[in-house]
mmCIF file with all atom_site columns, C-alpha atoms in Angstrom:
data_model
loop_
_atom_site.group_PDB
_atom_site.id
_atom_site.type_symbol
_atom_site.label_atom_id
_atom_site.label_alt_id
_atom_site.label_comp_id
_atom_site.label_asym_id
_atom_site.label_entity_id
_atom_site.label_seq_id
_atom_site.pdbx_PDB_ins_code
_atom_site.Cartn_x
_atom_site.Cartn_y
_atom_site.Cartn_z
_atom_site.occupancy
_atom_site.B_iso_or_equiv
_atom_site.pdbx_formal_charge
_atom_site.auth_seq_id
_atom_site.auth_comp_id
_atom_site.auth_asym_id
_atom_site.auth_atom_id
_atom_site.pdbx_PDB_model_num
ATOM 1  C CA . UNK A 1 1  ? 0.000   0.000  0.000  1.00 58.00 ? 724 UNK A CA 1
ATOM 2  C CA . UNK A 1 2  ? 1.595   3.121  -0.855 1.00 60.00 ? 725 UNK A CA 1
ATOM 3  C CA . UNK A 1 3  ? 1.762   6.198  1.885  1.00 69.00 ? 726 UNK A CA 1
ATOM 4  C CA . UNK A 1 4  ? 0.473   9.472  1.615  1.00 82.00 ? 727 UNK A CA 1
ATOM 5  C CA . UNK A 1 5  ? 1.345   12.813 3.372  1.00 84.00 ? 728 UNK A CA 1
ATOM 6  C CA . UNK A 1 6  ? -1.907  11.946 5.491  1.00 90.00 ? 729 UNK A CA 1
ATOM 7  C CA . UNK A 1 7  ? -0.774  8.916  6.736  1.00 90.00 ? 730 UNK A CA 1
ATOM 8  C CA . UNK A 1 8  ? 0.115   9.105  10.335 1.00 89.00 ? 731 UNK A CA 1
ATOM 9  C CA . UNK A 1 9  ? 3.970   8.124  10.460 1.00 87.00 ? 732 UNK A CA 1
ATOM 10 C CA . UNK A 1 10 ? 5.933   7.757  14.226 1.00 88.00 ? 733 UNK A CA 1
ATOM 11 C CA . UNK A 1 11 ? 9.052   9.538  14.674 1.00 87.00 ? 734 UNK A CA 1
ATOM 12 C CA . UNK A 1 12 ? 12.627  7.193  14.563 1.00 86.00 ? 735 UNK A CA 1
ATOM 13 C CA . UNK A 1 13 ? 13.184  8.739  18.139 1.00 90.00 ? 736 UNK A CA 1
ATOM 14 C CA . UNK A 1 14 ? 12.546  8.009  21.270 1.00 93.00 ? 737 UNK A CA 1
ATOM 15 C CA . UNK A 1 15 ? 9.076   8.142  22.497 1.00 93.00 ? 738 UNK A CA 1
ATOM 16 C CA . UNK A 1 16 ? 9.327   7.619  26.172 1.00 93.00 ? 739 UNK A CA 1
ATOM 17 C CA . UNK A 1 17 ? 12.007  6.722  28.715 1.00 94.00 ? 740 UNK A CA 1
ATOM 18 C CA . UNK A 1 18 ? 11.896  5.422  32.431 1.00 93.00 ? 741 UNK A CA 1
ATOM 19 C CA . UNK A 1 19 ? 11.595  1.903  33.550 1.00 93.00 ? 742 UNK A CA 1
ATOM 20 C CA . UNK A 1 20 ? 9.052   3.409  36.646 1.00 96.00 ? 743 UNK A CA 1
ATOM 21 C CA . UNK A 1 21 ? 5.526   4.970  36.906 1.00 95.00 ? 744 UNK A CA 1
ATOM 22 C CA . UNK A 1 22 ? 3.955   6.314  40.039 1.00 96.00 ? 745 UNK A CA 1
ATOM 23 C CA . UNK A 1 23 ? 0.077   4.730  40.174 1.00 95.00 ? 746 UNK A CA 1
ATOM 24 C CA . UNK A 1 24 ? -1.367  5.743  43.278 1.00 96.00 ? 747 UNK A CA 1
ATOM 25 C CA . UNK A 1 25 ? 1.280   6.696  45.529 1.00 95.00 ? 748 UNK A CA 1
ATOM 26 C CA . UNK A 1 26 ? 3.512   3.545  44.466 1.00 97.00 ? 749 UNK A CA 1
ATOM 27 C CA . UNK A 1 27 ? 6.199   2.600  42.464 1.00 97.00 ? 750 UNK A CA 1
ATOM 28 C CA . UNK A 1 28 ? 5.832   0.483  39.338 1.00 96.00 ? 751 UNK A CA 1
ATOM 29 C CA . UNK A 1 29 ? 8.041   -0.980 36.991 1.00 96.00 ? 752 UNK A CA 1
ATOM 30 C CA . UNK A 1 30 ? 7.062   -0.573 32.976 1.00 95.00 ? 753 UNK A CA 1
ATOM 31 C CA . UNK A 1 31 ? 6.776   -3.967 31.553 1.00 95.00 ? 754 UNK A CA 1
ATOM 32 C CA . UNK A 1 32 ? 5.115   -2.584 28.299 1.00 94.00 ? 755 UNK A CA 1
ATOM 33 C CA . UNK A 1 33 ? 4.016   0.950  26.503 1.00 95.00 ? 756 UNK A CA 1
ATOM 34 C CA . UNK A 1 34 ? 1.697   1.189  23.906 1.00 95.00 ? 757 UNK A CA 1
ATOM 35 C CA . UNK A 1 35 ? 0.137   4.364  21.698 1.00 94.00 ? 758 UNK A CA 1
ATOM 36 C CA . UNK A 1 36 ? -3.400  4.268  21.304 1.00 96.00 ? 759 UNK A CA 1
ATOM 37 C CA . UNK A 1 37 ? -4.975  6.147  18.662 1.00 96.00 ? 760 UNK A CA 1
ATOM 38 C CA . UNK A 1 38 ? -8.152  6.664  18.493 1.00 98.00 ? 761 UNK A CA 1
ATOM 39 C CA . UNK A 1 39 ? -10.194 6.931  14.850 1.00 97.00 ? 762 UNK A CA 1
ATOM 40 C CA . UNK A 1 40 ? -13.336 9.178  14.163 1.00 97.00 ? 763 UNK A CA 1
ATOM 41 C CA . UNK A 1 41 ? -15.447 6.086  13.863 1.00 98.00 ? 764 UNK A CA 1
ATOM 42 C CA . UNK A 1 42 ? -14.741 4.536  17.104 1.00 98.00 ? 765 UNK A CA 1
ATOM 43 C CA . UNK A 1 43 ? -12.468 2.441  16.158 1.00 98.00 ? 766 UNK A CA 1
ATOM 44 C CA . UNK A 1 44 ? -8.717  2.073  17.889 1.00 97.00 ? 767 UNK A CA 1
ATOM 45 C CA . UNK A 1 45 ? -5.278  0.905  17.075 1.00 95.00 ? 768 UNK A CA 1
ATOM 46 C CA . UNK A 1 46 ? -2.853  0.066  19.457 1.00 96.00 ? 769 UNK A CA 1
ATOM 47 C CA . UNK A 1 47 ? 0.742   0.302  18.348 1.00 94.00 ? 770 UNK A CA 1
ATOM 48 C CA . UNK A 1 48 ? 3.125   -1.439 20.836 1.00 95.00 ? 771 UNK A CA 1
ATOM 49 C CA . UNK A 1 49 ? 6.470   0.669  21.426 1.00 94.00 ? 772 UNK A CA 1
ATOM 50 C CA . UNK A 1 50 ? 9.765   -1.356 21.524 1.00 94.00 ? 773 UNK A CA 1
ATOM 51 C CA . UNK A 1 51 ? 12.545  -1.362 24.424 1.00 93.00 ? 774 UNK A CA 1
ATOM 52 C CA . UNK A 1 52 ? 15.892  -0.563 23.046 1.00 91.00 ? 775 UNK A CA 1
ATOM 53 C CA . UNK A 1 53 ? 18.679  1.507  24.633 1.00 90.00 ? 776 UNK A CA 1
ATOM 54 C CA . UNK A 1 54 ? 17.034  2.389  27.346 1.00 88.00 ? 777 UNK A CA 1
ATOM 55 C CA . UNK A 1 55 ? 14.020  3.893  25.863 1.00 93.00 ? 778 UNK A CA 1
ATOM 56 C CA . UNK A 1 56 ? 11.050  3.313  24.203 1.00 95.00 ? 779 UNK A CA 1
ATOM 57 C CA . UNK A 1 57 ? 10.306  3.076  20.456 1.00 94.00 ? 780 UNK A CA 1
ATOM 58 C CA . UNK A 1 58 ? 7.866   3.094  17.568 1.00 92.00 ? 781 UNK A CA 1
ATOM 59 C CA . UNK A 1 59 ? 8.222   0.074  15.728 1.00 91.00 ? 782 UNK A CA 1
ATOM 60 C CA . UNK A 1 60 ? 10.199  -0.497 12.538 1.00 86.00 ? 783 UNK A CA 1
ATOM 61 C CA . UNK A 1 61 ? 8.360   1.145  9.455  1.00 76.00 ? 784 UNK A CA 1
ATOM 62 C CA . UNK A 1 62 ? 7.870   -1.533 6.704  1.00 56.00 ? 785 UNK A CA 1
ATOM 63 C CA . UNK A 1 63 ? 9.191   -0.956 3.032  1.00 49.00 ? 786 UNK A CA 1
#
């Protein structure tokens, strides 16, 4: 499928760091992060981030 300049595209940089959130007053370690977007017609895609050098990225683009 060919892109378009409307096609939503992730940056090749780091989208989070950390290895800890804070949920209620305690400490948790990350085990995964995900982006969630959300479509106009209800619908929703979750795009799991990978853990590499300490951070957290988008996922390869394909060809």
């Amino acid at each position: 499928m060919a892109s378009s300049e409307d096609d939503l595209v992730l940056p090749p940089v780091p989208l989070a760091t950390g290895r800890v959130v804070h949920v209620d007053g305690a400490e948790r370690r990350v085990a995964r992060v995900e982006l969630v977007v959300s479509t106009e017609d209800g619908g929703e895609l979750r795009i799991p981030l990978e853990q590499r050098h300490g951070a957290w990225w988008a996922p390869p683009q394909g060809p």
